[in-house]
């Protein structure tokens, strides 16, 4: 069964540095998402992406964050000037059509030191 | 606006006994509802989904859930718990017109006692 894959599984970065989290969605999916889960808290929506543009974003997704689909397969989340509070598990998800469930990757654990 | 409330943060059952994980939702429109499971250090796996078809939904691993509009509930059940069911379970609501953004509950941690 096709899967959403995320790399790296764990990223450790110094505060103030930029990080790029990578995702390869399921190949025929059209809708892409990023979520984050701070340790001990609920999974929170960050952003949705369709037709090469952001379709919706949450209050969390401020100017520090950006997403890109640089080619036909990758979907990236960039966090500029990371802060301690950015430490979390980041999940990528993709979806084929509007009435389908989202398929999630295994996540990237981001640790900011 | 959409939201879900998972009424129990922790549930503990004995192996072979029934499982009930409770979820209530709030939605201004007809919702789509999902249950996902998260095993330690793994991603979110879809257990089942409700998208306005049959109100009793069967999922993987023997789980099922019933959509009750009058009670705004979507409780997850399983007749007989297995050790491998120990995990975190998330109830999720979404609506297509919001870009299908998922709204997660806070999760229920299920412990299965041998």
mmCIF file of C-alpha atoms in Angstrom:
data_model
loop_
_atom_site.group_PDB
_atom_site.id
_atom_site.type_symbol
_atom_site.label_atom_id
_atom_site.label_comp_id
_atom_site.label_asym_id
_atom_site.label_seq_id
_atom_site.Cartn_x
_atom_site.Cartn_y
_atom_site.Cartn_z
ATOM 1 C CA UNK A 1 0.000 0.000 0.000
ATOM 2 C CA UNK A 2 1.370 3.456 -0.886
ATOM 3 C CA UNK A 3 2.753 5.440 2.021
ATOM 4 C CA UNK A 4 3.634 8.988 2.914
ATOM 5 C CA UNK A 5 7.328 9.131 3.761
ATOM 6 C CA UNK A 6 9.056 11.776 5.844
ATOM 7 C CA UNK A 7 12.725 12.545 6.279
ATOM 8 C CA UNK A 8 14.585 12.821 8.522
ATOM 9 C CA UNK A 9 12.947 10.886 11.323
ATOM 10 C CA UNK A 10 14.760 13.051 13.880
ATOM 11 C CA UNK A 11 16.302 16.492 13.378
ATOM 12 C CA UNK A 12 18.361 18.286 16.002
ATOM 13 C CA UNK A 13 19.056 21.952 15.339
ATOM 14 C CA UNK A 14 20.493 24.922 17.178
ATOM 15 C CA UNK A 15 18.073 27.717 18.012
ATOM 16 C CA UNK A 16 18.074 30.368 15.321
ATOM 17 C CA UNK A 17 18.971 27.986 12.527
ATOM 18 C CA UNK A 18 16.761 27.116 9.591
ATOM 19 C CA UNK A 19 15.386 23.626 9.091
ATOM 20 C CA UNK A 20 13.689 21.936 6.172
ATOM 21 C CA UNK A 21 11.435 18.966 6.807
ATOM 22 C CA UNK A 22 10.795 16.782 3.812
ATOM 23 C CA UNK A 23 7.815 14.716 2.785
ATOM 24 C CA UNK A 24 7.012 12.516 -0.178
ATOM 25 C CA UNK A 25 3.218 12.279 -0.421
ATOM 26 C CA UNK A 26 1.387 9.409 -2.080
ATOM 27 C CA UNK A 27 1.998 9.821 -5.782
ATOM 28 C CA UNK A 28 -1.510 10.462 -7.125
ATOM 29 C CA UNK A 29 -2.649 12.635 -4.227
ATOM 30 C CA UNK A 30 -3.505 16.273 -4.796
ATOM 31 C CA UNK A 31 -3.886 17.747 -1.299
ATOM 32 C CA UNK A 32 -1.039 18.107 1.154
ATOM 33 C CA UNK A 33 -0.881 19.058 4.810
ATOM 34 C CA UNK A 34 1.486 19.710 7.684
ATOM 35 C CA UNK A 35 0.562 19.178 11.317
ATOM 36 C CA UNK A 36 2.581 19.361 14.484
ATOM 37 C CA UNK A 37 2.301 17.688 17.869
ATOM 38 C CA UNK A 38 4.114 19.242 20.789
ATOM 39 C CA UNK A 39 4.991 16.615 23.382
ATOM 40 C CA UNK A 40 1.952 15.823 25.502
ATOM 41 C CA UNK A 41 -0.384 17.998 23.476
ATOM 42 C CA UNK A 42 -2.891 17.456 20.682
ATOM 43 C CA UNK A 43 -2.081 17.314 16.994
ATOM 44 C CA UNK A 44 -2.446 20.814 15.508
ATOM 45 C CA UNK A 45 -3.080 21.814 11.926
ATOM 46 C CA UNK A 46 -0.450 24.050 10.345
ATOM 47 C CA UNK A 47 -1.185 24.364 6.648
ATOM 48 C CA UNK A 48 -2.911 22.818 3.655
ATOM 49 C CA UNK A 49 -1.640 23.004 0.084
ATOM 50 C CA UNK A 50 -3.429 22.403 -3.202
ATOM 51 C CA UNK A 51 -2.723 23.298 -6.805
ATOM 52 C CA UNK A 52 0.672 24.752 -5.903
ATOM 53 C CA UNK A 53 -0.581 27.188 -3.354
ATOM 54 C CA UNK A 54 -1.581 27.377 0.271
ATOM 55 C CA UNK A 55 -5.320 26.801 0.646
ATOM 56 C CA UNK A 56 -5.549 27.314 4.385
ATOM 57 C CA UNK A 57 -3.217 28.005 7.289
ATOM 58 C CA UNK A 58 -3.554 28.235 11.042
ATOM 59 C CA UNK A 59 -2.440 31.004 13.381
ATOM 60 C CA UNK A 60 0.637 28.932 14.162
ATOM 61 C CA UNK A 61 1.785 29.161 10.550
ATOM 62 C CA UNK A 62 3.290 32.638 10.659
ATOM 63 C CA UNK A 63 6.051 34.231 8.584
ATOM 64 C CA UNK A 64 8.567 31.904 10.160
ATOM 65 C CA UNK A 65 7.082 29.008 8.213
ATOM 66 C CA UNK A 66 6.861 28.286 4.509
ATOM 67 C CA UNK A 67 5.928 25.310 2.349
ATOM 68 C CA UNK A 68 6.981 24.346 -1.106
ATOM 69 C CA UNK A 69 6.404 21.629 -3.636
ATOM 70 C CA UNK A 70 9.623 22.025 -5.604
ATOM 71 C CA UNK A 71 9.027 19.110 -7.946
ATOM 72 C CA UNK A 72 6.367 16.518 -8.640
ATOM 73 C CA UNK A 73 7.110 14.399 -5.604
ATOM 74 C CA UNK A 74 8.404 16.382 -2.615
ATOM 75 C CA UNK A 75 6.517 18.623 -0.213
ATOM 76 C CA UNK A 76 8.675 20.574 2.221
ATOM 77 C CA UNK A 77 8.152 22.615 5.373
ATOM 78 C CA UNK A 78 10.775 25.256 6.082
ATOM 79 C CA UNK A 79 11.128 26.834 9.493
ATOM 80 C CA UNK A 80 13.315 29.931 9.578
ATOM 81 C CA UNK A 81 15.129 31.090 12.696
ATOM 82 C CA UNK A 82 13.936 28.217 14.859
ATOM 83 C CA UNK A 83 12.859 28.757 18.448
ATOM 84 C CA UNK A 84 12.837 26.405 21.413
ATOM 85 C CA UNK A 85 9.061 26.177 21.230
ATOM 86 C CA UNK A 86 9.276 24.779 17.687
ATOM 87 C CA UNK A 87 10.377 21.479 19.187
ATOM 88 C CA UNK A 88 7.664 19.017 18.256
ATOM 89 C CA UNK A 89 6.740 16.090 16.067
ATOM 90 C CA UNK A 90 5.818 17.295 12.600
ATOM 91 C CA UNK A 91 3.490 15.177 10.494
ATOM 92 C CA UNK A 92 2.944 15.402 6.776
ATOM 93 C CA UNK A 93 -0.302 14.130 5.266
ATOM 94 C CA UNK A 94 -1.739 13.771 1.791
ATOM 95 C CA UNK A 95 -5.181 13.150 0.410
ATOM 96 C CA UNK A 96 -6.498 12.052 -2.954
ATOM 97 C CA UNK A 97 -9.817 13.852 -3.119
ATOM 98 C CA UNK A 98 -12.125 15.860 -0.931
ATOM 99 C CA UNK A 99 -14.099 13.061 0.670
ATOM 100 C CA UNK A 100 -11.153 10.817 1.405
ATOM 101 C CA UNK A 101 -9.173 10.473 4.621
ATOM 102 C CA UNK A 102 -5.728 11.928 4.958
ATOM 103 C CA UNK A 103 -2.770 9.571 4.981
ATOM 104 C CA UNK A 104 -0.039 10.459 7.440
ATOM 105 C CA UNK A 105 3.684 9.893 7.475
ATOM 106 C CA UNK A 106 5.546 8.632 10.534
ATOM 107 C CA UNK A 107 6.603 12.168 11.415
ATOM 108 C CA UNK A 108 9.824 14.076 11.959
ATOM 109 C CA UNK A 109 10.820 14.747 15.531
ATOM 110 C CA UNK A 110 12.352 18.230 15.635
ATOM 111 C CA UNK A 111 14.482 19.096 18.650
ATOM 112 C CA UNK A 112 15.669 22.685 19.034
ATOM 113 C CA UNK A 113 18.630 23.182 21.374
ATOM 114 C CA UNK B 1 -16.552 25.794 13.752
ATOM 115 C CA UNK B 2 -15.493 22.238 14.320
ATOM 116 C CA UNK B 3 -14.064 20.515 17.337
ATOM 117 C CA UNK B 4 -13.943 17.144 19.028
ATOM 118 C CA UNK B 5 -13.858 16.203 22.675
ATOM 119 C CA UNK B 6 -12.421 12.895 23.746
ATOM 120 C CA UNK B 7 -13.949 12.295 27.110
ATOM 121 C CA UNK B 8 -11.248 10.047 28.549
ATOM 122 C CA UNK B 9 -7.530 10.771 28.434
ATOM 123 C CA UNK B 10 -6.714 7.238 29.610
ATOM 124 C CA UNK B 11 -8.634 3.977 29.339
ATOM 125 C CA UNK B 12 -7.463 0.704 30.782
ATOM 126 C CA UNK B 13 -9.058 -2.658 29.918
ATOM 127 C CA UNK B 14 -8.206 -6.294 30.418
ATOM 128 C CA UNK B 15 -7.284 -8.387 27.421
ATOM 129 C CA UNK B 16 -10.390 -9.987 25.931
ATOM 130 C CA UNK B 17 -12.816 -7.417 27.366
ATOM 131 C CA UNK B 18 -14.671 -4.755 25.358
ATOM 132 C CA UNK B 19 -13.154 -1.398 24.493
ATOM 133 C CA UNK B 20 -15.088 1.884 24.468
ATOM 134 C CA UNK B 21 -13.356 5.142 23.566
ATOM 135 C CA UNK B 22 -15.678 8.124 23.659
ATOM 136 C CA UNK B 23 -15.776 11.054 21.294
ATOM 137 C CA UNK B 24 -18.195 13.952 20.964
ATOM 138 C CA UNK B 25 -18.001 16.394 18.108
ATOM 139 C CA UNK B 26 -19.165 19.874 17.334
ATOM 140 C CA UNK B 27 -19.708 20.948 13.758
ATOM 141 C CA UNK B 28 -21.683 23.654 12.046
ATOM 142 C CA UNK B 29 -22.129 21.441 9.018
ATOM 143 C CA UNK B 30 -22.384 17.758 8.231
ATOM 144 C CA UNK B 31 -19.036 16.478 9.385
ATOM 145 C CA UNK B 32 -16.683 13.810 8.251
ATOM 146 C CA UNK B 33 -15.392 11.881 11.233
ATOM 147 C CA UNK B 34 -12.375 9.649 11.611
ATOM 148 C CA UNK B 35 -10.549 7.586 14.178
ATOM 149 C CA UNK B 36 -6.771 7.308 13.924
ATOM 150 C CA UNK B 37 -4.403 5.203 16.013
ATOM 151 C CA UNK B 38 -0.831 6.097 16.892
ATOM 152 C CA UNK B 39 1.541 3.456 18.167
ATOM 153 C CA UNK B 40 4.719 4.625 19.936
ATOM 154 C CA UNK B 41 7.165 6.360 17.600
ATOM 155 C CA UNK B 42 4.890 5.756 14.635
ATOM 156 C CA UNK B 43 2.635 7.877 12.486
ATOM 157 C CA UNK B 44 -1.119 8.117 12.474
ATOM 158 C CA UNK B 45 -2.933 5.150 10.989
ATOM 159 C CA UNK B 46 -6.540 5.392 9.858
ATOM 160 C CA UNK B 47 -8.863 3.015 11.721
ATOM 161 C CA UNK B 48 -12.156 4.048 10.154
ATOM 162 C CA UNK B 49 -14.081 6.940 8.680
ATOM 163 C CA UNK B 50 -17.625 8.274 8.544
ATOM 164 C CA UNK B 51 -18.589 10.421 5.560
ATOM 165 C CA UNK B 52 -22.407 10.532 5.634
ATOM 166 C CA UNK B 53 -23.045 6.982 4.474
ATOM 167 C CA UNK B 54 -23.906 4.191 6.937
ATOM 168 C CA UNK B 55 -23.958 5.376 10.536
ATOM 169 C CA UNK B 56 -22.276 2.205 11.807
ATOM 170 C CA UNK B 57 -18.792 2.143 10.413
ATOM 171 C CA UNK B 58 -16.502 -0.851 10.514
ATOM 172 C CA UNK B 59 -12.765 -0.362 10.461
ATOM 173 C CA UNK B 60 -9.588 -2.342 10.654
ATOM 174 C CA UNK B 61 -8.532 -4.675 13.471
ATOM 175 C CA UNK B 62 -12.114 -5.297 14.593
ATOM 176 C CA UNK B 63 -12.887 -1.701 15.552
ATOM 177 C CA UNK B 64 -16.145 -0.005 14.732
ATOM 178 C CA UNK B 65 -17.830 3.306 15.496
ATOM 179 C CA UNK B 66 -21.373 4.573 15.391
ATOM 180 C CA UNK B 67 -22.292 8.066 14.284
ATOM 181 C CA UNK B 68 -25.152 9.386 16.414
ATOM 182 C CA UNK B 69 -26.243 12.787 15.234
ATOM 183 C CA UNK B 70 -28.742 13.276 18.064
ATOM 184 C CA UNK B 71 -25.965 12.782 20.601
ATOM 185 C CA UNK B 72 -23.191 14.351 18.462
ATOM 186 C CA UNK B 73 -21.133 11.297 19.290
ATOM 187 C CA UNK B 74 -18.797 8.979 17.399
ATOM 188 C CA UNK B 75 -17.631 6.460 19.979
ATOM 189 C CA UNK B 76 -15.094 3.800 19.050
ATOM 190 C CA UNK B 77 -15.683 0.213 20.181
ATOM 191 C CA UNK B 78 -14.153 -3.214 19.923
ATOM 192 C CA UNK B 79 -15.713 -6.375 21.359
ATOM 193 C CA UNK B 80 -12.488 -7.907 22.637
ATOM 194 C CA UNK B 81 -9.257 -6.067 23.355
ATOM 195 C CA UNK B 82 -5.928 -7.448 22.228
ATOM 196 C CA UNK B 83 -2.524 -6.573 23.639
ATOM 197 C CA UNK B 84 -1.568 -5.037 20.300
ATOM 198 C CA UNK B 85 -4.400 -2.506 20.651
ATOM 199 C CA UNK B 86 -2.439 -0.581 23.279
ATOM 200 C CA UNK B 87 -1.821 2.817 21.658
ATOM 201 C CA UNK B 88 -3.022 6.406 21.468
ATOM 202 C CA UNK B 89 -6.339 6.941 19.701
ATOM 203 C CA UNK B 90 -7.445 10.186 18.111
ATOM 204 C CA UNK B 91 -10.931 11.230 17.081
ATOM 205 C CA UNK B 92 -10.883 13.693 14.184
ATOM 206 C CA UNK B 93 -13.523 15.876 12.549
ATOM 207 C CA UNK B 94 -13.275 17.682 9.253
ATOM 208 C CA UNK B 95 -15.399 19.389 6.680
ATOM 209 C CA UNK B 96 -14.473 19.599 3.056
ATOM 210 C CA UNK B 97 -15.387 23.248 2.658
ATOM 211 C CA UNK B 98 -12.710 24.162 5.179
ATOM 212 C CA UNK B 99 -10.047 22.633 2.960
ATOM 213 C CA UNK B 100 -10.497 19.396 4.813
ATOM 214 C CA UNK B 101 -8.482 20.680 7.708
ATOM 215 C CA UNK B 102 -8.459 18.039 10.412
ATOM 216 C CA UNK B 103 -9.433 18.965 13.947
ATOM 217 C CA UNK B 104 -7.962 16.494 16.405
ATOM 218 C CA UNK B 105 -9.164 15.506 19.811
ATOM 219 C CA UNK B 106 -6.653 15.403 22.629
ATOM 220 C CA UNK B 107 -6.323 11.652 22.326
ATOM 221 C CA UNK B 108 -7.106 8.648 24.500
ATOM 222 C CA UNK B 109 -4.338 6.393 25.676
ATOM 223 C CA UNK B 110 -5.495 2.777 25.743
ATOM 224 C CA UNK B 111 -3.756 0.332 28.055
ATOM 225 C CA UNK B 112 -4.488 -3.387 27.738
ATOM 226 C CA UNK B 113 -3.807 -5.446 30.820
ATOM 227 C CA UNK B 114 -2.833 -9.090 30.264
#
